Each structure stands twice: as C-alpha cells, then as structure tokens.
Short mmCIF file of C-alpha atoms and ligand atoms in Angstrom, two decimals:
data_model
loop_
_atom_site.label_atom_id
_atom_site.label_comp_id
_atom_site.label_asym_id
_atom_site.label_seq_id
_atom_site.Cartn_x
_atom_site.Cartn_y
_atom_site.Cartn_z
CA UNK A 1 28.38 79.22 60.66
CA UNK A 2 25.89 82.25 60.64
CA UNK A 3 23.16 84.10 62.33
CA UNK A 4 20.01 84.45 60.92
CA UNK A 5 18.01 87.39 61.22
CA UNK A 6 14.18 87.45 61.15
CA UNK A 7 12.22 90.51 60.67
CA UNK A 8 9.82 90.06 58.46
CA UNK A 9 7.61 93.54 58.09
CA UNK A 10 10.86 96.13 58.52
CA UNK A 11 13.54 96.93 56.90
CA UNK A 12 16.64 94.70 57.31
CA UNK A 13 19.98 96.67 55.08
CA UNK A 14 20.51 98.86 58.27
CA UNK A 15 20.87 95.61 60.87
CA UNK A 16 22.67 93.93 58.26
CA UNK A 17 25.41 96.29 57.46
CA UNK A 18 25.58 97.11 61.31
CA UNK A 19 26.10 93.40 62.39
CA UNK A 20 28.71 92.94 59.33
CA UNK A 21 30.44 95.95 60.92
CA UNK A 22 29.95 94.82 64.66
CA UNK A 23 31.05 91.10 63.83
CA UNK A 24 33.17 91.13 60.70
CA UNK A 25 33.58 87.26 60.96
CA UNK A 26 30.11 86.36 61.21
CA UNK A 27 27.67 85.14 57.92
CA UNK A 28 24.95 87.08 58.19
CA UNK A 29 21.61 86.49 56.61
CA UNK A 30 17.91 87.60 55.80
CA UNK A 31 15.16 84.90 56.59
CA UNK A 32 13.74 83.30 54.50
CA UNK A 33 17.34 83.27 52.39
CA UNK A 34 19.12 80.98 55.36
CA UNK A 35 21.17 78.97 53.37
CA UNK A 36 21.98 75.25 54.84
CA UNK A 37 19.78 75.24 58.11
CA UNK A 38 22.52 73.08 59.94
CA UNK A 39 25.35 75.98 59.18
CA UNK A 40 22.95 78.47 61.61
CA UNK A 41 24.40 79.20 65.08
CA UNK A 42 22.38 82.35 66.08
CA UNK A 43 18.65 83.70 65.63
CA UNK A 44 18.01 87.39 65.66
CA UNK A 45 14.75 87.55 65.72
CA UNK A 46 11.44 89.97 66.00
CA UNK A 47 7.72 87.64 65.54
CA UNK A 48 9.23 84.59 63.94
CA UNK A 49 6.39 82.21 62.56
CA UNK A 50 6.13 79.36 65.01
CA UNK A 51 7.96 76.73 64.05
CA UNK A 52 10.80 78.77 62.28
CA UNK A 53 13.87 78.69 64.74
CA UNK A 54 13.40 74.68 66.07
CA UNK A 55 13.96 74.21 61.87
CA UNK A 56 17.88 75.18 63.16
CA UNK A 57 19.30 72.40 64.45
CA UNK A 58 22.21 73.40 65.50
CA UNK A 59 21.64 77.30 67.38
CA UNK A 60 23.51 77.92 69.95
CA UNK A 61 21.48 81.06 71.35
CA UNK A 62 18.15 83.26 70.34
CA UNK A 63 18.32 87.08 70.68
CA UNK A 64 15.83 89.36 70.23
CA UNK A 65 15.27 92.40 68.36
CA UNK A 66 12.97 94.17 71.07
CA UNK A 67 13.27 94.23 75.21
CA UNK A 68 10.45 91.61 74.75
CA UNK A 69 10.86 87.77 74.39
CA UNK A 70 7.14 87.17 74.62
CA UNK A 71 6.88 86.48 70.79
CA UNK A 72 9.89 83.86 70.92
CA UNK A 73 8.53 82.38 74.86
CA UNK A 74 5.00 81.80 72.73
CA UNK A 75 6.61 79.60 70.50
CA UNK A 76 6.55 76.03 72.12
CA UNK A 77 8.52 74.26 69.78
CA UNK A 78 11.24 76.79 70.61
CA UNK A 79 13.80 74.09 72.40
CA UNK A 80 13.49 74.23 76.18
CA UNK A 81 17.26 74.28 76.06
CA UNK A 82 18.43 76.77 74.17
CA UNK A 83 19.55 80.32 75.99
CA UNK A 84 17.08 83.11 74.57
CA UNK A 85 18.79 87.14 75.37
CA UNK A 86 16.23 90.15 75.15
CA UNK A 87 17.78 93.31 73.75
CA UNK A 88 19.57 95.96 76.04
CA UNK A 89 20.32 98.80 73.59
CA UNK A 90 21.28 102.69 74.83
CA UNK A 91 19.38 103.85 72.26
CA UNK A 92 16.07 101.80 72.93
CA UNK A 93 15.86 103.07 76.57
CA UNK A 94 16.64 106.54 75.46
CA UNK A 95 13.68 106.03 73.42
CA UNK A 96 11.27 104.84 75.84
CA UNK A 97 12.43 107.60 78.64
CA UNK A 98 11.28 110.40 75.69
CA UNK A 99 8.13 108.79 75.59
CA UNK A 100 7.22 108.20 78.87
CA UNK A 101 7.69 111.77 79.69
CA UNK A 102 6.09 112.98 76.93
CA UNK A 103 3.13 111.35 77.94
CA UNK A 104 3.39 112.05 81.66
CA UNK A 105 3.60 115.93 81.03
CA UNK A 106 1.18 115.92 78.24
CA UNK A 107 -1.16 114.88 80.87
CA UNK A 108 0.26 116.41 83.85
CA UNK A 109 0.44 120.16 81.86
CA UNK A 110 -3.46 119.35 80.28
CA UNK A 111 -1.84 119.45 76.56
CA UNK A 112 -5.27 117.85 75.04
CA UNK A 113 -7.41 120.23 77.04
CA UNK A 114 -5.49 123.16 75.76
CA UNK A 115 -5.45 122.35 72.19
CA UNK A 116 -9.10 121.43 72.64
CA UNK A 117 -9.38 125.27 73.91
CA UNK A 118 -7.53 126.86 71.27
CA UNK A 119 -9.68 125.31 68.42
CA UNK A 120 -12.52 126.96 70.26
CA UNK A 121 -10.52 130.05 70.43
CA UNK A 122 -10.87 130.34 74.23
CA UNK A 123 -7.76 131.89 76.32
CA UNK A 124 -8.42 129.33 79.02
CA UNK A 125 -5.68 127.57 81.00
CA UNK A 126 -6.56 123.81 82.02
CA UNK A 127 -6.53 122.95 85.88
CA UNK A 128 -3.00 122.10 87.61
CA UNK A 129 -2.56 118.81 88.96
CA UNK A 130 -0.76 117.08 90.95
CA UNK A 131 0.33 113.72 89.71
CA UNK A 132 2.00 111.29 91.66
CA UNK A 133 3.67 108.68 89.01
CA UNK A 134 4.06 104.82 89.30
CA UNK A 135 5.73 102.81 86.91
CA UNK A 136 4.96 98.91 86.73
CA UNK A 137 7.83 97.12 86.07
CA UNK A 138 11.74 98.85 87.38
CA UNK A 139 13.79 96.88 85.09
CA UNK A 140 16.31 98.00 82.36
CA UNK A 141 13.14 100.76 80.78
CA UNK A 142 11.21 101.52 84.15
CA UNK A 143 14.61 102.48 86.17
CA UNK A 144 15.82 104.41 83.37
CA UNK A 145 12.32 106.58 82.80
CA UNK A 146 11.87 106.68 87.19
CA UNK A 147 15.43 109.10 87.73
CA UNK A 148 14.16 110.89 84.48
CA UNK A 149 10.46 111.61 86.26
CA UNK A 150 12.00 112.41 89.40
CA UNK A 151 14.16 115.35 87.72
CA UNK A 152 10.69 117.06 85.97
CA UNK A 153 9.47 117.33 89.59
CA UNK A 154 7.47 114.19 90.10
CA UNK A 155 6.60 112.49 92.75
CA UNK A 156 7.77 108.52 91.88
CA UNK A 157 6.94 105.37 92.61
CA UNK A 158 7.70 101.69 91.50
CA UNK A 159 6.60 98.25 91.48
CA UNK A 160 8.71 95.26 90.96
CA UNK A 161 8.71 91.31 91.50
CA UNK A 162 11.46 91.43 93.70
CA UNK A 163 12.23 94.32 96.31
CA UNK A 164 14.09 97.31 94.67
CA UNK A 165 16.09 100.04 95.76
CA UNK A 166 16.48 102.77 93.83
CA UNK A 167 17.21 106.61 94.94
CA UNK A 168 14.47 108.67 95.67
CA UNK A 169 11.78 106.48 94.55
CA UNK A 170 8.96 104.84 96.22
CA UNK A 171 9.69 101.11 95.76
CA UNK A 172 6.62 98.56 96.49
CA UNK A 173 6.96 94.54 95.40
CA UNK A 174 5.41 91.76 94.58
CA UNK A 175 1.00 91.14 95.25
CA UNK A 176 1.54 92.13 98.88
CA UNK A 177 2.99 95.77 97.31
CA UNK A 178 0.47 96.44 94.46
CA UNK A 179 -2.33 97.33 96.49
CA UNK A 180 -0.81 100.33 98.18
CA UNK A 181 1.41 101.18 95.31
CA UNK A 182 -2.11 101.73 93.00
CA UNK A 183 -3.56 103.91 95.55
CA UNK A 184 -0.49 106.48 95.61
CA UNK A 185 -0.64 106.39 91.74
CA UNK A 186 -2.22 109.21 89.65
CA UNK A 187 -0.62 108.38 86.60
CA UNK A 188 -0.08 104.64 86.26
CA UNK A 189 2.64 103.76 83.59
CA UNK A 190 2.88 100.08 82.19
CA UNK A 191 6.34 98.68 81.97
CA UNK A 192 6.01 95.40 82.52
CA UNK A 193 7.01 92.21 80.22
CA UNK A 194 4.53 89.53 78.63
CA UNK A 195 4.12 86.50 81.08
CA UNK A 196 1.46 84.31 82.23
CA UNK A 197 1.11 85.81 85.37
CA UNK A 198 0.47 89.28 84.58
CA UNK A 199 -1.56 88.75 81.53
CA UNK A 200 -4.96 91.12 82.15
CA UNK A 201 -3.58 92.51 84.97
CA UNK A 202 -5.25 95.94 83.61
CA UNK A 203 -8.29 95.57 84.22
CA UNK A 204 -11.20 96.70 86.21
CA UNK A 205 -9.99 95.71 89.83
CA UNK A 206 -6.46 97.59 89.04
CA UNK A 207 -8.50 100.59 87.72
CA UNK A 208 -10.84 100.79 90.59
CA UNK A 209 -7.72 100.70 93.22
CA UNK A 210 -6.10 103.94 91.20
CA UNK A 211 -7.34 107.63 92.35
CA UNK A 212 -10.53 108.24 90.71
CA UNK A 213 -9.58 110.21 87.84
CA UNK A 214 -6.02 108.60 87.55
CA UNK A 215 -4.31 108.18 83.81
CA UNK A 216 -2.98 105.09 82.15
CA UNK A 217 0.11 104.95 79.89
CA UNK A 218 0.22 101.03 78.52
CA UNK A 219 3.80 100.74 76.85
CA UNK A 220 3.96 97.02 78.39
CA UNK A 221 1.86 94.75 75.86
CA UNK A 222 -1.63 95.04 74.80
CA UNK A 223 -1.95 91.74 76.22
CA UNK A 224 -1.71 93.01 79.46
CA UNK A 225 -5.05 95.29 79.13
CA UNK A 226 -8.43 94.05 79.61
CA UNK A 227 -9.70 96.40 76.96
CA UNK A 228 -13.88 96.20 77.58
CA UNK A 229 -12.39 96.97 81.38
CA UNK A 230 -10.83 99.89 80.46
CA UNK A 231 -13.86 101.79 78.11
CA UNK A 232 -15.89 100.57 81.21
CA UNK A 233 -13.75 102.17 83.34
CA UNK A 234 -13.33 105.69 81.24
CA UNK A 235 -17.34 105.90 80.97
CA UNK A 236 -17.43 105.71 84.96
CA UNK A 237 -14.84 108.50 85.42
CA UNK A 238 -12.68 106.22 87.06
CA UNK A 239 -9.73 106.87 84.48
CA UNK A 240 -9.81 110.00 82.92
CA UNK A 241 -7.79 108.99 79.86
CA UNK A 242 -5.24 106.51 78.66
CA UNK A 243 -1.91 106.75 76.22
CA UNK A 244 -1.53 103.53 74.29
CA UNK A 245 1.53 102.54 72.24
CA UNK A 246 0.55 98.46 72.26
CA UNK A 247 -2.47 96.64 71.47
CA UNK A 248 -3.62 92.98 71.41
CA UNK A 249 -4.23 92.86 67.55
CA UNK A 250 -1.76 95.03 66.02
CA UNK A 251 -2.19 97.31 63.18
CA UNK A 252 -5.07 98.52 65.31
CA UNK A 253 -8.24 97.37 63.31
CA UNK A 254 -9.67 100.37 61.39
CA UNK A 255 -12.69 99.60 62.93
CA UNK A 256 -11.63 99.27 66.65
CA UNK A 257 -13.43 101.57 69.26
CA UNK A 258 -10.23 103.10 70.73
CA UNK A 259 -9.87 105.12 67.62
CA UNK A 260 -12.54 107.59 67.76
CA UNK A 261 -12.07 107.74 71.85
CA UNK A 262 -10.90 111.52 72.42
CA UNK A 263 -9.84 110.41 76.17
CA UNK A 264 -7.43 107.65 74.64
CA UNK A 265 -4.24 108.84 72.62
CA UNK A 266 -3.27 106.00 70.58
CA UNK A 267 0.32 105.73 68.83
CA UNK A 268 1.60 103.00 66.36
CA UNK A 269 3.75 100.86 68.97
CA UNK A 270 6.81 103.06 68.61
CA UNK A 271 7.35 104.26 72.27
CA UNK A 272 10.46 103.37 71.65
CA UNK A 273 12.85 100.94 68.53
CA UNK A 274 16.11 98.99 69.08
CA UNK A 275 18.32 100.98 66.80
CA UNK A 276 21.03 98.52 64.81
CA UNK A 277 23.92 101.04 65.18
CA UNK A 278 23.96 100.82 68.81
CA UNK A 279 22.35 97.56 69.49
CA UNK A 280 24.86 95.42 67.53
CA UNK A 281 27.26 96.02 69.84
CA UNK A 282 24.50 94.02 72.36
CA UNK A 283 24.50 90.64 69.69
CA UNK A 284 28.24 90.83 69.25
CA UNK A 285 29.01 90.57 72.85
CA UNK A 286 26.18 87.79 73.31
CA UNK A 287 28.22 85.91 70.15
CA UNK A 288 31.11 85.88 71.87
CA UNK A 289 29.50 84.86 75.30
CA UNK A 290 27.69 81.88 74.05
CA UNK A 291 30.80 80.52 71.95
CA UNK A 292 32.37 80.82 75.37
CA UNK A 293 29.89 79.16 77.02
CA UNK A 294 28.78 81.94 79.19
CA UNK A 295 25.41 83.51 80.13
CA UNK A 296 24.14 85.93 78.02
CA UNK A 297 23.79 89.70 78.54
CA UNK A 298 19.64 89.90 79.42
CA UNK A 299 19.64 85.99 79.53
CA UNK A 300 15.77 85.31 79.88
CA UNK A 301 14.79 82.88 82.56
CA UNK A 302 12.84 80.73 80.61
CA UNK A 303 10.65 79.57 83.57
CA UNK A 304 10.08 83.24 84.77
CA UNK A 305 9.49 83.79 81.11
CA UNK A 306 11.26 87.14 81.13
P1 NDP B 401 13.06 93.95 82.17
O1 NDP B 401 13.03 92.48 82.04
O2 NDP B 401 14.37 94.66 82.33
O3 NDP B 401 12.15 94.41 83.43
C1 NDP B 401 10.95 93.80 83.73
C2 NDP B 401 10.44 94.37 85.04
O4 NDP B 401 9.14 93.80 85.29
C3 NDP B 401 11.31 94.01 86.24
O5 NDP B 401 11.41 95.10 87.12
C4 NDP B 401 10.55 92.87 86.89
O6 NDP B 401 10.74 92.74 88.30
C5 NDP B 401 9.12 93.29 86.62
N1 NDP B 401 8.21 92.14 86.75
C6 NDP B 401 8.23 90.98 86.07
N2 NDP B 401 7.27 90.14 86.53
C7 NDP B 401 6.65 90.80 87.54
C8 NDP B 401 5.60 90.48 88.42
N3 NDP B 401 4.99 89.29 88.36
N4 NDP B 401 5.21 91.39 89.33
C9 NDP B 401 5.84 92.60 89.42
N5 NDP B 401 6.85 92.97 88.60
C10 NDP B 401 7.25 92.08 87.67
O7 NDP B 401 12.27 94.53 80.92
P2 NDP B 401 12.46 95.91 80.15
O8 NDP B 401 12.41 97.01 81.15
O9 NDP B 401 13.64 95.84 79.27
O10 NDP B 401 11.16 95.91 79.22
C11 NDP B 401 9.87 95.83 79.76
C12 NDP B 401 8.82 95.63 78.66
O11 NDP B 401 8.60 96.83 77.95
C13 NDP B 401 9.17 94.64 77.56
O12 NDP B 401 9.03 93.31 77.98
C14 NDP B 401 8.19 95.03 76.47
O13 NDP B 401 6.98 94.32 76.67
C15 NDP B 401 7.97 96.51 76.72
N6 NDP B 401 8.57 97.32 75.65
C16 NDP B 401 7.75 98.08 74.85
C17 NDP B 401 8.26 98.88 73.87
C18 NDP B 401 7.37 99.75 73.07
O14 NDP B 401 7.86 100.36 72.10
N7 NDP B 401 6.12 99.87 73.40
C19 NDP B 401 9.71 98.95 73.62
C20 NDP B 401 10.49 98.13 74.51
C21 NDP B 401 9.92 97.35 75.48
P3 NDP B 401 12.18 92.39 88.91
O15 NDP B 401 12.99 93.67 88.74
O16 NDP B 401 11.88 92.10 90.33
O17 NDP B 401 12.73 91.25 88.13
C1 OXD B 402 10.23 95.77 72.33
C2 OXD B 402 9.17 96.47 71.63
O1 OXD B 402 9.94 94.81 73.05
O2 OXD B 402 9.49 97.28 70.73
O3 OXD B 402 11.41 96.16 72.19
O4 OXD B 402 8.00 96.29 71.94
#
C-alpha cells in the first residue's frame, strides 16, 4: 500500500526523502507516477485537479500539505466519507507568527513612510500610533501570532466561532462578537479558513465598522476579500493600507490593479510554508491513527468545512 503525494508546481525530493525517513515502511510516490490506483491508502495533497483522489478507491485518509483544506473541501467528488487532516507543522506556525509581526510593526513603526522619506532625503520621523490588533480566526496560526503580539506591546484582540479563552487577549465570538470586535481593531489581521460562510466577509460593511484609517493584513484566502470593496475603501480613507499574501487568482495577474497600489504591500503567498522536515512527523502520526481507526490529528469537520 502507499501514499500518494500531489504537488504539482513545487518541488517534491525534499517531502519525499522526509516521509521515507518519517515512515520507513510506507511506498511513497509522486503524482502522476501512482502506480496501481487500488494499492493507494493515503493522499498528501496541495490543489489536486478535481477528480484526482475519488480515482483511489481504496484511501483510507486525505492530508494536506497547507493549514487549508479548502482546495480538497472544493472538490465534490472527494467521497463524503473519507477523513480529510489539515497540516499542524511547528515550523508552519513559526512561519506565519514572523510574518504577522512583520507586518504589524511595519505598519505600527511607519516603515513605508520612512523609506518613502529617505528617497526624498528628508530626516523626518513618521507619526506614532497606537494600534490596537485583532486577529480573525484564534485557531492553531491566530493563537500562536496573539501571545507573540501581546509580547511587542500590543494591545490584542480575537475573534472566533466558538468562545475562546486565551491569556491576556480580548476574546469576541461568533456574528453577535464581530461588531464590537471591528470597532476596537486598528490593525485587522485575517486568519481565518476558506468556508461558505465567511466567503467575502472583507468587504465594504467590515471596512466601514474598522477605525477610519485602520490596516488590513489578509493571510486567510483571497477568497475571503471583496477586492473592488477594498480599492473603494482605500480611495475613501477608510483603510489606510493593506498587506496581502493571498489572492483570488493566483500568480497575481501582471495586469491586476493591486500591483501599482503604493498603500497595498503585496507578497507571493508565502506568509508562511509547511516545511517536510518537521511536518512529516504530522503524516506519520495521522498513518498510524487512521490504520488504527482513530481520528486524525486536525481532523476537518467536513460539514463545518474546516
Ligand atoms: P484553524 O482551523 O486552526 O483555525 C481556524 C479559526 O477560524 C478558528 O479559531 C475558528 O473558530 C475560526 N473560524 C472558523 N469559522 C469561523 C466563523 N464562521 N466565524 C468566526 N471564526 C471562525 O486554522 P489555522 O489557524 O491552522 O489556519 C487558518 C487559515 O490560515 C488556513 O485555513 C489558511 O487559509 C490560512 N493559511 C495561510 C497561509 C499563508 O501562507 N498565507 C499559511 C497557512 C494557513 P473556532 O476556534 O471557534 O473553531
Ligand atoms: C496553507 C497555505 O494553507 O500555505 O498552509 O496557504
């Protein structure tokens, strides 16, 4: 039996040798090189064509590459049944903590405004703020970057599905929590996952509840921004900028209007990458749980769709 891994625009030696290492028994192999499709037990997968894992038969569980599912939950002929894990890897949420504080101070300390200075050649020192943070979404990335925020002096606050408690921060839940957690927020981070339900929920009502002048950092899914909502909302002075890491067509087009925005900071959706030496350890554990017939580690609920 083996476990098919599907990643079709990266690199795959590095995950190979690292889930040979982390599961000496197992076959491992590159899509589209699968061998028989009945021998395939496991799917490791990042943007598998539709269609591609219901040609297994006989899988026991799908795991994916990124703290996303979205691109395996969009698949509908992915079998209702079958157990689907997202990835939980040290090294991911390191990742995403650097970035989310990059971000957050490079706003907070006026970085832009200061290099915009010094190509002027003008000793000028940008206005200080104060910037209260809220992070959408406290799961396994958001509670790892709140604690991190907290000790660089911010102010914190988080909204969740279900109520939270976590030390020091200001926890708000669920639609009767949004409103009043926007209104605290002065630099709004997304964290959330893909679903139906929060699909747009970026847009110009959630911008026009924020602080006039308040900052977005989208590391959620570029699905989740209303994108016409948020130039419309820049040109008003409502937001005074925006970090984006994800987009809803990605490579950006060449041609798309965030590009020549010098409010928006755009990078290549690399806030943060599962790293194969550390996340193997994630997949071997989930091997051995669904042979065993346990839940996963980060077992999606398929109906919650994350
Ligand atoms: P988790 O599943 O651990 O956390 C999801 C969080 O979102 C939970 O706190 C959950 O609430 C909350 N949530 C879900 N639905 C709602 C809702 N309807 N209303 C309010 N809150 C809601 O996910 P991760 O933290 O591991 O990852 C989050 C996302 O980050 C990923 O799905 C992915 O899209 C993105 N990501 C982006 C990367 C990048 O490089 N740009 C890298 C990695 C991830 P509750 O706690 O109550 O369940
Ligand atoms: C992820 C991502 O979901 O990289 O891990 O976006």
């Amino acid at each position: 039996m083996s476990l098919v891994l599907i990643r079709k625009t990266a690199p795959t030696a590095q995950w190979v040798e690292a889930l040979r290492h982390a599961c000496p028994h197992l076959e491992v192999r590159v899509w589209p090189d699968t061998g028989p499709a009945e021998d395939v037990e496991f799917v490791l997968s990042w943007a598998a064509d539709p269609g591609v894992i219901a040609g297994f038969p006989n899988l026991r569980a799908v795991f994916s590459l990124g703290a996303g599912v979205d691109h395996i939950l969009k698949d509908p002929t992915v079998p209702a049944h079958l157990p689907v894990a997202r990835m939980v890897d040290p090294t991911l949420t390191t990742g995403m903590v650097q970035y989310v504080c990059m971000a957050v101070l490079q706003r907070h300390r006026g970085w832009d405004a200061m290099r915009a200075f010094q190509r002027e050649h003008a000793w000028r020192r940008p206005e200080a703020r104060v910037s209260r943070v809220g992070i959408m979404g406290l799961g396994e990335l958001g509670s790892a970057c709140a604690p991190a925020l907290q000790g660089l002096g911010f102010e914190v606050a988080g909204w969740s599905r279900r109520a939270k408690t976590l030390a020091g921060v200001h926890a708000y839940a669920g639609e009767d929590g949004l409103h009043a957690f926007l209104a605290r927020t002065d630099i709004l981070v997304n964290l959330l996952p893909l679903t139906a339900e929060l699909e747009n929920i970026l847009d110009a009502d959630t911008f026009a509840r924020l602080p006039r002048g308040a900052y977005l950092i989208n590391v959620g899914r570029g699905e989740h921004l209303v994108e016409a909502d948020l130039l419309a909302a820049l040109d008003a002075g409502q937001l005074s900028g925006a970090t984006l890491d994800v987009f809803r067509v990605e490579p950006l087009p060449a041609d798309h209007p965030f590009w020549t925005r010098a409010d928006i900071a755009i990078t290549p959706h690399n806030a943060s990458m599962t790293h194969p030496g550390t996340a193997a350890a994630h997949v071997a554990a989930n091997i051995a749980r669904a042979r065993a017939g346990q839940a996963l580690l980060g077992q999606v609920d398929r109906q919650r769709g994350y």
